[in-house]
PDB file of C-alpha atoms and ligand atoms in Angstrom:
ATOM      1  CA  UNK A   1     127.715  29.579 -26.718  1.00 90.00           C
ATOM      2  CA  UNK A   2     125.007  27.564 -28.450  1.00 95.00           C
ATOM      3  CA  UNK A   3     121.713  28.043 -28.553  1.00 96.00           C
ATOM      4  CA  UNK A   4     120.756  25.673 -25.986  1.00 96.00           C
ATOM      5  CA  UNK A   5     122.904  26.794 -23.509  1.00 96.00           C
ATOM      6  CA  UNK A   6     121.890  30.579 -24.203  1.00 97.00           C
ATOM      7  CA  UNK A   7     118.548  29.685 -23.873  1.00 97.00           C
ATOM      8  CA  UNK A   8     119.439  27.785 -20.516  1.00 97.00           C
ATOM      9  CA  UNK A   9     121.399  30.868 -18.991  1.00 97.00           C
ATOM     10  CA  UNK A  10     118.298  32.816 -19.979  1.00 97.00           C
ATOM     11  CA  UNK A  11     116.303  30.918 -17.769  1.00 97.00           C
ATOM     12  CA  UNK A  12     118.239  29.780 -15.261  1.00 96.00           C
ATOM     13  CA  UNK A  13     118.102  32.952 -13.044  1.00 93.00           C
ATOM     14  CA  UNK A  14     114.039  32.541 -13.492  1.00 95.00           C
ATOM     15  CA  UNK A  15     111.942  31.728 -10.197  1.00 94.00           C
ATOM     16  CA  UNK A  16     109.782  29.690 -12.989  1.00 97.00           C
ATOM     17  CA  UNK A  17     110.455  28.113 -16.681  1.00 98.00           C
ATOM     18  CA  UNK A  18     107.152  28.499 -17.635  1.00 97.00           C
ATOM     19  CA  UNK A  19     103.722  29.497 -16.481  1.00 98.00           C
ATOM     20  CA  UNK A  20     102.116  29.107 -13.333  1.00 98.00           C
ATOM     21  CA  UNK A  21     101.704  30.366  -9.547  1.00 98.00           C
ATOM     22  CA  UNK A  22     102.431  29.075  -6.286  1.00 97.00           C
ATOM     23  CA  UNK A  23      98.408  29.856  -5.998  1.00 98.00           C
ATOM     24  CA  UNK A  24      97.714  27.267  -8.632  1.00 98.00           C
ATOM     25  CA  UNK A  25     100.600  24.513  -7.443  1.00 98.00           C
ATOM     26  CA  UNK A  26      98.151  24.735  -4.040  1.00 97.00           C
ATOM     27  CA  UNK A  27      94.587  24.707  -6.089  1.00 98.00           C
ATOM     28  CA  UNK A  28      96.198  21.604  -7.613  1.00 98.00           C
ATOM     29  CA  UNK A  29      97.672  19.953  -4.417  1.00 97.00           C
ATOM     30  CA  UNK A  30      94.302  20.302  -3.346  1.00 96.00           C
ATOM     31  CA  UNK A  31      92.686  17.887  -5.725  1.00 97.00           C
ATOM     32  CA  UNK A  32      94.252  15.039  -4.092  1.00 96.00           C
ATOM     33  CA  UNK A  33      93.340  13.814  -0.530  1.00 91.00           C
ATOM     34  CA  UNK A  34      97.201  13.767   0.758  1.00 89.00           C
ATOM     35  CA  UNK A  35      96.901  16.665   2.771  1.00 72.00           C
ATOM     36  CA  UNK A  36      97.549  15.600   6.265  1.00 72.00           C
ATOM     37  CA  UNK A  37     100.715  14.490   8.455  1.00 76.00           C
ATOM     38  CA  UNK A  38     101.821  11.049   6.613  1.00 91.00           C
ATOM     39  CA  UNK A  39     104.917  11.852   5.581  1.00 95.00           C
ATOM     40  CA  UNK A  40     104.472  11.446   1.101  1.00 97.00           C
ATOM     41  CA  UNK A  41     107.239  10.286  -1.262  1.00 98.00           C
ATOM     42  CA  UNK A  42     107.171  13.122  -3.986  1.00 98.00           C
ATOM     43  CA  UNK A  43     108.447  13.204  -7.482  1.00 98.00           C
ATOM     44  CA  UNK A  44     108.730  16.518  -9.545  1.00 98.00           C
ATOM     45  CA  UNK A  45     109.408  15.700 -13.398  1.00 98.00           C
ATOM     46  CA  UNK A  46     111.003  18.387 -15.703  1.00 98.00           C
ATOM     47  CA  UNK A  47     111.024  20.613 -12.120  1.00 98.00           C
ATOM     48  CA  UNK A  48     113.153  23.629 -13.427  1.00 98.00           C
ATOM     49  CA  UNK A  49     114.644  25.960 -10.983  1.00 98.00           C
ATOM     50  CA  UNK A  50     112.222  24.421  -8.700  1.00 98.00           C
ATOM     51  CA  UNK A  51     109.056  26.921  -8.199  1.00 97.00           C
ATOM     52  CA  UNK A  52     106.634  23.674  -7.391  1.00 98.00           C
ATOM     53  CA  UNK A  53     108.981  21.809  -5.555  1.00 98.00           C
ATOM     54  CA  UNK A  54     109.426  24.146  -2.999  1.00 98.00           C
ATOM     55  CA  UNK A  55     106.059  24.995  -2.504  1.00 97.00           C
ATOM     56  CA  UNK A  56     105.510  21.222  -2.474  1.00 97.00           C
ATOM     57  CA  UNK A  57     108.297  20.646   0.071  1.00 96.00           C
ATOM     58  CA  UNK A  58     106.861  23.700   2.521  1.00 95.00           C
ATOM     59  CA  UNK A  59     103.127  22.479   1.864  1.00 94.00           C
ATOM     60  CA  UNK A  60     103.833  18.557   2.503  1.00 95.00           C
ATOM     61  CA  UNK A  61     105.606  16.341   4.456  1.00 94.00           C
ATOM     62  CA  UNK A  62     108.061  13.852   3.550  1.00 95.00           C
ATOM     63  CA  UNK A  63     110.457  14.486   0.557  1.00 97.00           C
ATOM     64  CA  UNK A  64     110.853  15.926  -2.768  1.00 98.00           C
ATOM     65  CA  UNK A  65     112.660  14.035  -5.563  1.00 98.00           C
ATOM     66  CA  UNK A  66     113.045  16.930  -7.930  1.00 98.00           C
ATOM     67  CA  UNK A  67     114.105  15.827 -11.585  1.00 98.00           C
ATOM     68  CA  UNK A  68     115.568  17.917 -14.643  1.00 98.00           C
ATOM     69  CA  UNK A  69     117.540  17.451 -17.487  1.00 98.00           C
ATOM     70  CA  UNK A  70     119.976  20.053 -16.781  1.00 98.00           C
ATOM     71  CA  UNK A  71     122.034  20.468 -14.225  1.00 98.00           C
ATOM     72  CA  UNK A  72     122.460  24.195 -14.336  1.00 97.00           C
ATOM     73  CA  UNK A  73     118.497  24.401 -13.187  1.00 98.00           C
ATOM     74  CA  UNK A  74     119.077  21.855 -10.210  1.00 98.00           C
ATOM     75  CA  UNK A  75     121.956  23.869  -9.092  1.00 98.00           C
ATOM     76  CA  UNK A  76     119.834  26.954  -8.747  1.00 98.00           C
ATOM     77  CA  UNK A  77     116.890  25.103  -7.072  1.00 98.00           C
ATOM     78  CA  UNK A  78     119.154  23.423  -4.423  1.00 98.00           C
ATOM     79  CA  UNK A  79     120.714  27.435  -3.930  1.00 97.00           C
ATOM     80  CA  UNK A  80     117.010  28.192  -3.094  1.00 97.00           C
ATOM     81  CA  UNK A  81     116.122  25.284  -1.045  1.00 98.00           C
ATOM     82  CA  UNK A  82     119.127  26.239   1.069  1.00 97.00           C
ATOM     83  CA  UNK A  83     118.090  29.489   1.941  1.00 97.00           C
ATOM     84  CA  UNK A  84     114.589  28.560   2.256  1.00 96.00           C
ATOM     85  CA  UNK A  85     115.024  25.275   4.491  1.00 96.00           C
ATOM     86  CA  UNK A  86     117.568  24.479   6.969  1.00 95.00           C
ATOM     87  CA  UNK A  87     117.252  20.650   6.091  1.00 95.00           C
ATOM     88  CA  UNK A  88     115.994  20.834   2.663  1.00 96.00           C
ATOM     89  CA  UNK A  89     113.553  18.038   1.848  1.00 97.00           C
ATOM     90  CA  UNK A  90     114.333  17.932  -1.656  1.00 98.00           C
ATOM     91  CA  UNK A  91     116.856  16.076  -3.577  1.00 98.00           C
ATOM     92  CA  UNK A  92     117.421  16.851  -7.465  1.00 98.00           C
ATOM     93  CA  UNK A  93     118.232  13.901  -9.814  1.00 98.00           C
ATOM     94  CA  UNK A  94     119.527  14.440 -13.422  1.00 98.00           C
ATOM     95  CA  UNK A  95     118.076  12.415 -15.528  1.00 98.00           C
ATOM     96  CA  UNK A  96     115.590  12.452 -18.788  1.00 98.00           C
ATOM     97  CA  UNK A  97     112.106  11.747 -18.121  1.00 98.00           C
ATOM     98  CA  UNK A  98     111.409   9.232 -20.819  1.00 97.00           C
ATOM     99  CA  UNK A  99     114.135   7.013 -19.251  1.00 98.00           C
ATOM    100  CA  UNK A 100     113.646   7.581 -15.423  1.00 98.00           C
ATOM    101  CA  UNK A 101     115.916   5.540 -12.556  1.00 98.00           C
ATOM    102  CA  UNK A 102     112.756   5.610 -10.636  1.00 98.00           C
ATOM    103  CA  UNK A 103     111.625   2.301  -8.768  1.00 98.00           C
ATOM    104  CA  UNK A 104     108.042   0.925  -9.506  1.00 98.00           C
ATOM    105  CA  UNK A 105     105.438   1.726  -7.121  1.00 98.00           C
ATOM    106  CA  UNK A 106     107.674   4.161  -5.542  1.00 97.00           C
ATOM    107  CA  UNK A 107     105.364   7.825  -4.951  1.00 98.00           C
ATOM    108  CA  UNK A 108     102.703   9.051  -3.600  1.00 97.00           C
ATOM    109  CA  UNK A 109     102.410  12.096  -5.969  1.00 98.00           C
ATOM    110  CA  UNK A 110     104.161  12.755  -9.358  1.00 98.00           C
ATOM    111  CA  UNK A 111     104.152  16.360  -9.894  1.00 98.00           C
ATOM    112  CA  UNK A 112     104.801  18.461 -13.582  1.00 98.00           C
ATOM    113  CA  UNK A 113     104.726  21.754 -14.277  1.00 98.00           C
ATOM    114  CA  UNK A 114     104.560  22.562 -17.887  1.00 98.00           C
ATOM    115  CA  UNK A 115     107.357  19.877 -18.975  1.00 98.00           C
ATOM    116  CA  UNK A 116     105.568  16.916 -19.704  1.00 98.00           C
ATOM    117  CA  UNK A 117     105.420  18.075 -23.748  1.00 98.00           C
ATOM    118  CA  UNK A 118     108.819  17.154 -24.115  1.00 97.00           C
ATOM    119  CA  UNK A 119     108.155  13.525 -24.338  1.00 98.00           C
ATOM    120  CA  UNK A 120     104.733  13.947 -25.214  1.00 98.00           C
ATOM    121  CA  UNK A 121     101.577  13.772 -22.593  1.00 98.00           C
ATOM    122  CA  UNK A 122      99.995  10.197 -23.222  1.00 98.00           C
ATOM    123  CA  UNK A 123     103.754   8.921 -23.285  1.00 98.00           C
ATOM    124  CA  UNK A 124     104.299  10.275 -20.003  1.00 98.00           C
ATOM    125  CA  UNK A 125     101.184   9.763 -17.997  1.00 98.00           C
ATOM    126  CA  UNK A 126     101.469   6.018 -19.641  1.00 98.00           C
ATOM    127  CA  UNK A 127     105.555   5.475 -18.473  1.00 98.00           C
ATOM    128  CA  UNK A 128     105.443   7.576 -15.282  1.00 98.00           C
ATOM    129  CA  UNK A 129     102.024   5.819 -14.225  1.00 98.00           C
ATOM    130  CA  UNK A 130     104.537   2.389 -13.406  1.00 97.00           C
ATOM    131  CA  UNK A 131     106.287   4.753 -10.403  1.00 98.00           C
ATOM    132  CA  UNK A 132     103.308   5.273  -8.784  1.00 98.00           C
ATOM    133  CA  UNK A 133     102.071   3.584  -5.858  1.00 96.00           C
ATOM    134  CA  UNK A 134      98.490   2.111  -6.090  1.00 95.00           C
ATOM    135  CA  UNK A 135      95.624   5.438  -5.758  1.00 94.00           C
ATOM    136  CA  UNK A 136      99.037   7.600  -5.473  1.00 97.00           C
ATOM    137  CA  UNK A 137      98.131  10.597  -7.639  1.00 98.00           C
ATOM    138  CA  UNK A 138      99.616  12.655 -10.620  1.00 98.00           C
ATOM    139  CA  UNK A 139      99.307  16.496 -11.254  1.00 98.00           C
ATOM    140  CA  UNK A 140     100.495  17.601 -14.968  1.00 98.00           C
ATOM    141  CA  UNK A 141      99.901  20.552 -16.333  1.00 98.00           C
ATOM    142  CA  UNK A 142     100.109  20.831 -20.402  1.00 98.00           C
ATOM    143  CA  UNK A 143      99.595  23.097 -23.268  1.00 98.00           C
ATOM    144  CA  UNK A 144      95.626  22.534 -23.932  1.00 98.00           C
ATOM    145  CA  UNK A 145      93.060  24.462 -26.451  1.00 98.00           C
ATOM    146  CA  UNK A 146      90.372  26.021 -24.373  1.00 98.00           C
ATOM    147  CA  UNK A 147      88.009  26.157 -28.107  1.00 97.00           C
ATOM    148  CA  UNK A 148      86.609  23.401 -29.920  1.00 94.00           C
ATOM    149  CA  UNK A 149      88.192  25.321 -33.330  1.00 95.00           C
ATOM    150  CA  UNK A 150      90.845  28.454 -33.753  1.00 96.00           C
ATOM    151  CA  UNK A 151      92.230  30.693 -35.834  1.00 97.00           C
ATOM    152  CA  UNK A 152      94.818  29.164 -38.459  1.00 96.00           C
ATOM    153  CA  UNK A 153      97.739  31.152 -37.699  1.00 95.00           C
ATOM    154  CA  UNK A 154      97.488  29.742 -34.047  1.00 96.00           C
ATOM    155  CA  UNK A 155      96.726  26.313 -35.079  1.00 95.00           C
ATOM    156  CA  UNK A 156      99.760  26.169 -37.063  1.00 95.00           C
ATOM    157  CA  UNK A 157     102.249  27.475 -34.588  1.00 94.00           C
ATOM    158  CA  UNK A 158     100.624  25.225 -31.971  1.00 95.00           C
ATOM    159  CA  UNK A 159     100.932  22.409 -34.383  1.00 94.00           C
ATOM    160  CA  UNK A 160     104.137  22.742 -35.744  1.00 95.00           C
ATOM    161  CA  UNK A 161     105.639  23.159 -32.021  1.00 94.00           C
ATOM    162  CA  UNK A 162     104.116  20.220 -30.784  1.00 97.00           C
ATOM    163  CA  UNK A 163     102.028  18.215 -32.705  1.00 96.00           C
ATOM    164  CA  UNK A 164     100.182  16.561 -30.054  1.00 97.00           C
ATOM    165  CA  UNK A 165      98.052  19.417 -28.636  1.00 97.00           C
ATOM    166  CA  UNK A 166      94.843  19.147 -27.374  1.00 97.00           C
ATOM    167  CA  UNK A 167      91.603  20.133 -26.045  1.00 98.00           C
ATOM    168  CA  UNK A 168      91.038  18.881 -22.078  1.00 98.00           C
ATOM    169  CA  UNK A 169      88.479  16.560 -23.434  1.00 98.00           C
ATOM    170  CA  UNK A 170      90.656  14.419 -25.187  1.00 98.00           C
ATOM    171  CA  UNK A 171      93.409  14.968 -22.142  1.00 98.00           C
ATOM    172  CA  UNK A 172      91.120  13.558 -19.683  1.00 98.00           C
ATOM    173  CA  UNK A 173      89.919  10.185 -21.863  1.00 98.00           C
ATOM    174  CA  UNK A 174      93.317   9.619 -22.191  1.00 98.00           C
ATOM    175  CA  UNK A 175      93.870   9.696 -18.605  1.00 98.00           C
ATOM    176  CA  UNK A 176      90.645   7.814 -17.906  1.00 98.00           C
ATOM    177  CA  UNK A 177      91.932   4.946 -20.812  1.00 97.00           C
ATOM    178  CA  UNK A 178      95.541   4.637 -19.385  1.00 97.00           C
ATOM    179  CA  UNK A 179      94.075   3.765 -15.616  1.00 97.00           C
ATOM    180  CA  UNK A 180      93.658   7.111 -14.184  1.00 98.00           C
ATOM    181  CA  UNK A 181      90.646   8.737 -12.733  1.00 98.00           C
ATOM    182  CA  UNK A 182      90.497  12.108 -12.599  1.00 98.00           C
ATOM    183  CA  UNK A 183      89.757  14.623  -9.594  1.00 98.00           C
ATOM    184  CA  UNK A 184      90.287  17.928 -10.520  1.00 98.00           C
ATOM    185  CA  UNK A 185      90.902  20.056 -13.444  1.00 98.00           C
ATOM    186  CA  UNK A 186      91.257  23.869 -14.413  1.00 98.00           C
ATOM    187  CA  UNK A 187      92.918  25.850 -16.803  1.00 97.00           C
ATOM    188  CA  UNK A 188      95.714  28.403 -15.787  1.00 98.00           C
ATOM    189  CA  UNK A 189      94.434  32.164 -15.968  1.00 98.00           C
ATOM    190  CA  UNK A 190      96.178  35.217 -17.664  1.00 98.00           C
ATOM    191  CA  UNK A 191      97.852  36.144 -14.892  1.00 98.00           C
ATOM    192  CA  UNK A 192      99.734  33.102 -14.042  1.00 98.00           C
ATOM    193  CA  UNK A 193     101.250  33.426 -17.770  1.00 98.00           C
ATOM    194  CA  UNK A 194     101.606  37.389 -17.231  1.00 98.00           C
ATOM    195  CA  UNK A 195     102.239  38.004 -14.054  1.00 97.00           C
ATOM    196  CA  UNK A 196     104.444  35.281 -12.676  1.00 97.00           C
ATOM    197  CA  UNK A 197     106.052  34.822 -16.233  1.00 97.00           C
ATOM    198  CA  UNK A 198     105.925  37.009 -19.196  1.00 98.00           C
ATOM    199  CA  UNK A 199     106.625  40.093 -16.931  1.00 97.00           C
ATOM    200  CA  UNK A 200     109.513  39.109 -15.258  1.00 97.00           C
ATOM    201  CA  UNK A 201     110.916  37.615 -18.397  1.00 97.00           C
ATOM    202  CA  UNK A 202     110.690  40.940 -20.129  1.00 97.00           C
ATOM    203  CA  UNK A 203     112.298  42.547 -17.065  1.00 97.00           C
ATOM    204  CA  UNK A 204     114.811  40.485 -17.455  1.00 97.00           C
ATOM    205  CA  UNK A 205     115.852  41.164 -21.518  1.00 97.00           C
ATOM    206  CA  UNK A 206     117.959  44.204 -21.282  1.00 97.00           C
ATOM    207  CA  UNK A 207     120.311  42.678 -18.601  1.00 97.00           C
ATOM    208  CA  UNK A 208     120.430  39.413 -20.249  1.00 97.00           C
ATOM    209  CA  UNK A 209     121.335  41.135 -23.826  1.00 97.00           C
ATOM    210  CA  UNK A 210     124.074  43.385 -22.249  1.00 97.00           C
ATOM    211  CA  UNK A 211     125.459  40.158 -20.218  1.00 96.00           C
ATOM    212  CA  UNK A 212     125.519  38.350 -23.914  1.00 97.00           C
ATOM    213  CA  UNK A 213     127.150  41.843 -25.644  1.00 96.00           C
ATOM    214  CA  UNK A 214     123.807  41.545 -27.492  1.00 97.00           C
ATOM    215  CA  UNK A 215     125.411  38.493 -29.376  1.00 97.00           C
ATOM    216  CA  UNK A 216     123.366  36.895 -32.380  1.00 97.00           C
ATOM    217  CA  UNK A 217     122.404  34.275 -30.651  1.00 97.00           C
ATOM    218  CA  UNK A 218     121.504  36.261 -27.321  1.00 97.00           C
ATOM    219  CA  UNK A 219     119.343  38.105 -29.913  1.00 97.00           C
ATOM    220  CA  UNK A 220     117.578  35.135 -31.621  1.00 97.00           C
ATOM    221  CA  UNK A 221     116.757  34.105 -27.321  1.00 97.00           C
ATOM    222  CA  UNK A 222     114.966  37.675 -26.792  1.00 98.00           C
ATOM    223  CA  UNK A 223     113.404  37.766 -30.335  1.00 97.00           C
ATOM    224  CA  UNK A 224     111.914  34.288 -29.703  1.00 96.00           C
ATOM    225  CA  UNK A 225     111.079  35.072 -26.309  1.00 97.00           C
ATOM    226  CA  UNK A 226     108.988  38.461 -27.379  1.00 97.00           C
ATOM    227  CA  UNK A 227     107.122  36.881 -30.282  1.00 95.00           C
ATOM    228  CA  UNK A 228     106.067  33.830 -27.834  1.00 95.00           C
ATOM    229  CA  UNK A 229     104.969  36.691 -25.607  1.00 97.00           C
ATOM    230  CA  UNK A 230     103.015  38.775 -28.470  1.00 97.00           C
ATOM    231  CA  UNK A 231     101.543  35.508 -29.518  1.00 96.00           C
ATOM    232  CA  UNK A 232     100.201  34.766 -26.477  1.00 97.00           C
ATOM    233  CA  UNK A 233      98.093  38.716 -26.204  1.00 97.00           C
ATOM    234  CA  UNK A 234      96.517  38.516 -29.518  1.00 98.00           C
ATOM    235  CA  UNK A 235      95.172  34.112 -28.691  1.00 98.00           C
ATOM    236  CA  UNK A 236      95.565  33.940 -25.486  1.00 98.00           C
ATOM    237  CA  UNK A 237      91.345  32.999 -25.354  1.00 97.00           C
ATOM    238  CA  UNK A 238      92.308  29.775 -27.847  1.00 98.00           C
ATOM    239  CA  UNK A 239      94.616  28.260 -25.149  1.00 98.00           C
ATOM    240  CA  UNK A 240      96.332  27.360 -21.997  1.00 98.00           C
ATOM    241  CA  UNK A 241      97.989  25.135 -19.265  1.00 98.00           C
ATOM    242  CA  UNK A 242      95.519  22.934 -18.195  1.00 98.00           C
ATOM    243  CA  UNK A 243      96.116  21.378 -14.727  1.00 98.00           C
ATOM    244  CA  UNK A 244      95.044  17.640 -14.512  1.00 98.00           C
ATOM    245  CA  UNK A 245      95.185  15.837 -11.681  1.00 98.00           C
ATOM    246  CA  UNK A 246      94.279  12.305 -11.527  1.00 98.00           C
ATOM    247  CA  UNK A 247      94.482   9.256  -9.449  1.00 98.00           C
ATOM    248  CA  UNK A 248      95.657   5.832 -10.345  1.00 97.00           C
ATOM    249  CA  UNK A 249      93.377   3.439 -10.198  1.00 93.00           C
ATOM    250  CA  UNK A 250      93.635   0.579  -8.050  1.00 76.00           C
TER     251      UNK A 250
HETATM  252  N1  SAH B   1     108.360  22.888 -13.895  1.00 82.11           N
HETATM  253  C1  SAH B   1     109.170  24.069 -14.084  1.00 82.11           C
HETATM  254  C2  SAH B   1     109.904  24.075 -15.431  1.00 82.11           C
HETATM  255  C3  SAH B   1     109.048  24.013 -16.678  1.00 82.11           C
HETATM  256  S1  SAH B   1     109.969  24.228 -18.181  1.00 82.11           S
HETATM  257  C4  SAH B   1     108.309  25.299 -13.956  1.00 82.11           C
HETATM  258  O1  SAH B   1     107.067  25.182 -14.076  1.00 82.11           O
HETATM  259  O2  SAH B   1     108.848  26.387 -13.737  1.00 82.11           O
HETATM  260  C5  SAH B   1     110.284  22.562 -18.702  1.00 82.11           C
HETATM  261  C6  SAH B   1     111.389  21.873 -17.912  1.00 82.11           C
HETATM  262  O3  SAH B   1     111.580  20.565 -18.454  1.00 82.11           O
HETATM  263  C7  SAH B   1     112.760  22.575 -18.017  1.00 82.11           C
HETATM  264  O4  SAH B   1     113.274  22.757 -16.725  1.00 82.11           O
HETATM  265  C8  SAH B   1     113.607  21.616 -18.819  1.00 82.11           C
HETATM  266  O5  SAH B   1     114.974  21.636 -18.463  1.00 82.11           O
HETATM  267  C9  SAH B   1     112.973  20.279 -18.479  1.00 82.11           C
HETATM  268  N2  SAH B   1     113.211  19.225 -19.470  1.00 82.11           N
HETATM  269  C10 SAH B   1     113.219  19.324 -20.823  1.00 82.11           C
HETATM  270  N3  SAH B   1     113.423  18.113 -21.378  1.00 82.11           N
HETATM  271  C11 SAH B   1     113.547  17.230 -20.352  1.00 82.11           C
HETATM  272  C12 SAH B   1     113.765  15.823 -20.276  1.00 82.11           C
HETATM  273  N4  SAH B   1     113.874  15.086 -21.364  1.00 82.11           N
HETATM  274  N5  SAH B   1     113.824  15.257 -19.057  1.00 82.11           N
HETATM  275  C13 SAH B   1     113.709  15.997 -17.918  1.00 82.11           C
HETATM  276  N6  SAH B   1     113.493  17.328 -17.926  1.00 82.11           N
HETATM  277  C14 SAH B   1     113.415  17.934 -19.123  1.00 82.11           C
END
């Protein structure tokens, strides 16, 4: 098994692939004025096993286009939709976000949950802007420094994992200079990385090591996993997810 797909089969039996809470999906869906009965063409971009989509689905009406890279993580989220809908509003789509068979002017709401870094934030919010309709909205949340400096050992990991980090400051011109306007913002607390994510994930080591027969690679996927999680306790004041949420201009 390669390291991709051990770190997939880690994750895939994982209510969430990062942090978050149904709590702050709603604080976010509330930043936008399309609560209410029109039925709302949805998109979810990098939507994992699905935690936001569902709440989306139960919270709006309309439908869900839920979109990941891998299809071991749609699978999942159409086994929970199942059992949680009897005519699941939510269809999954495999496809790459940078290259999306989306039509222009096609949703209401884009949604993403702690994804958009893999193509890069200003990339995104400038390519996914095009699938929007006109004053349709977009809620991202992204790997942000809460301090105007940090400590160099966290400025270095940050950096060399993704270069394009930033304080919300620079987030929101961005938004603001690609033809968004924004209408809410907050950062993710402690327990939203703790309690909906670092805690199950270490509840879920031993079982996923004995699964692997504690295989190198199964190793290198914990190892990672704890020093991510150790990292996070000793700068966790330095940063966070930021949620953004933004409408397009007209
Ligand atoms: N939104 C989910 C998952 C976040 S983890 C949650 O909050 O729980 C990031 C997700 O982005 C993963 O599901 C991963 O498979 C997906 N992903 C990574 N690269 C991608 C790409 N190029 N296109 C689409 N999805 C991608």
């Amino acid at each position: 098994m390669t390291l991709l797909e051990c770190i997939i089969d880690f994750h895939r039996t994982s209510e969430r692939q990062g942090p978050g809470s149904d709590e702050d999906t709603l604080k976010a869906l509330s930043f936008t004025d399309l609560a209410g009965n029109r039925p709302l063409a949805i998109a979810d971009i990098g939507c994992g096993t699905g935690a936001s989509a569902l709440i989306l689905a139960s919270h709006c009406r309309g439908s869900v286009t839920a979109i990941d890279l891998f299809p071991e993580f749609l699978e999942e989220l159409n086994t929970r939709a199942t059992l949680q809908f009897t005519d699941p509003p939510i269809k999954t789509l495999q496809a790459s976000m940078d290259d999306l068979p989306l039509q222009k002017e096609e949703f209401d709401l884009i949604w993403s949950e702690g994804a958009i870094y893999n193509i890069g934030f200003e990339k995104g919010i400038r390519q996914w802007k095009d699938f929007l309709k006109p004053g349709g909205y977009l809620a991202v949340s992204e790997i942000t420094w809460l301090t105007g400096t940090r400590p160099k050992a966290i400025e270095d990991f940050w950096t060399s994992q993704y270069p394009e980090i930033d304080t919300a400051a620079n987030r929101i011109r961005q938004l603001e200079y690609h033809g968004y306007s924004l209408t809410g913002y907050f950062n993710l607390a402690p327990e939203s990385w703790i309690n909906t994510y670092y805690d199950p994930m270490e509840s879920r080591f031993k079982e996923f090591l004995e699964k692997h027969d504690h295989s190198e690679t199964a190793r290198k996927v914990v190892e990672d996993h704890r020093s991510e999680i150790a990292l996070y306790h000793t700068y966790k004041k330095f940063y966070s997810y930021g949620f953004y949420v933004a409408r397009k201009d007209r």
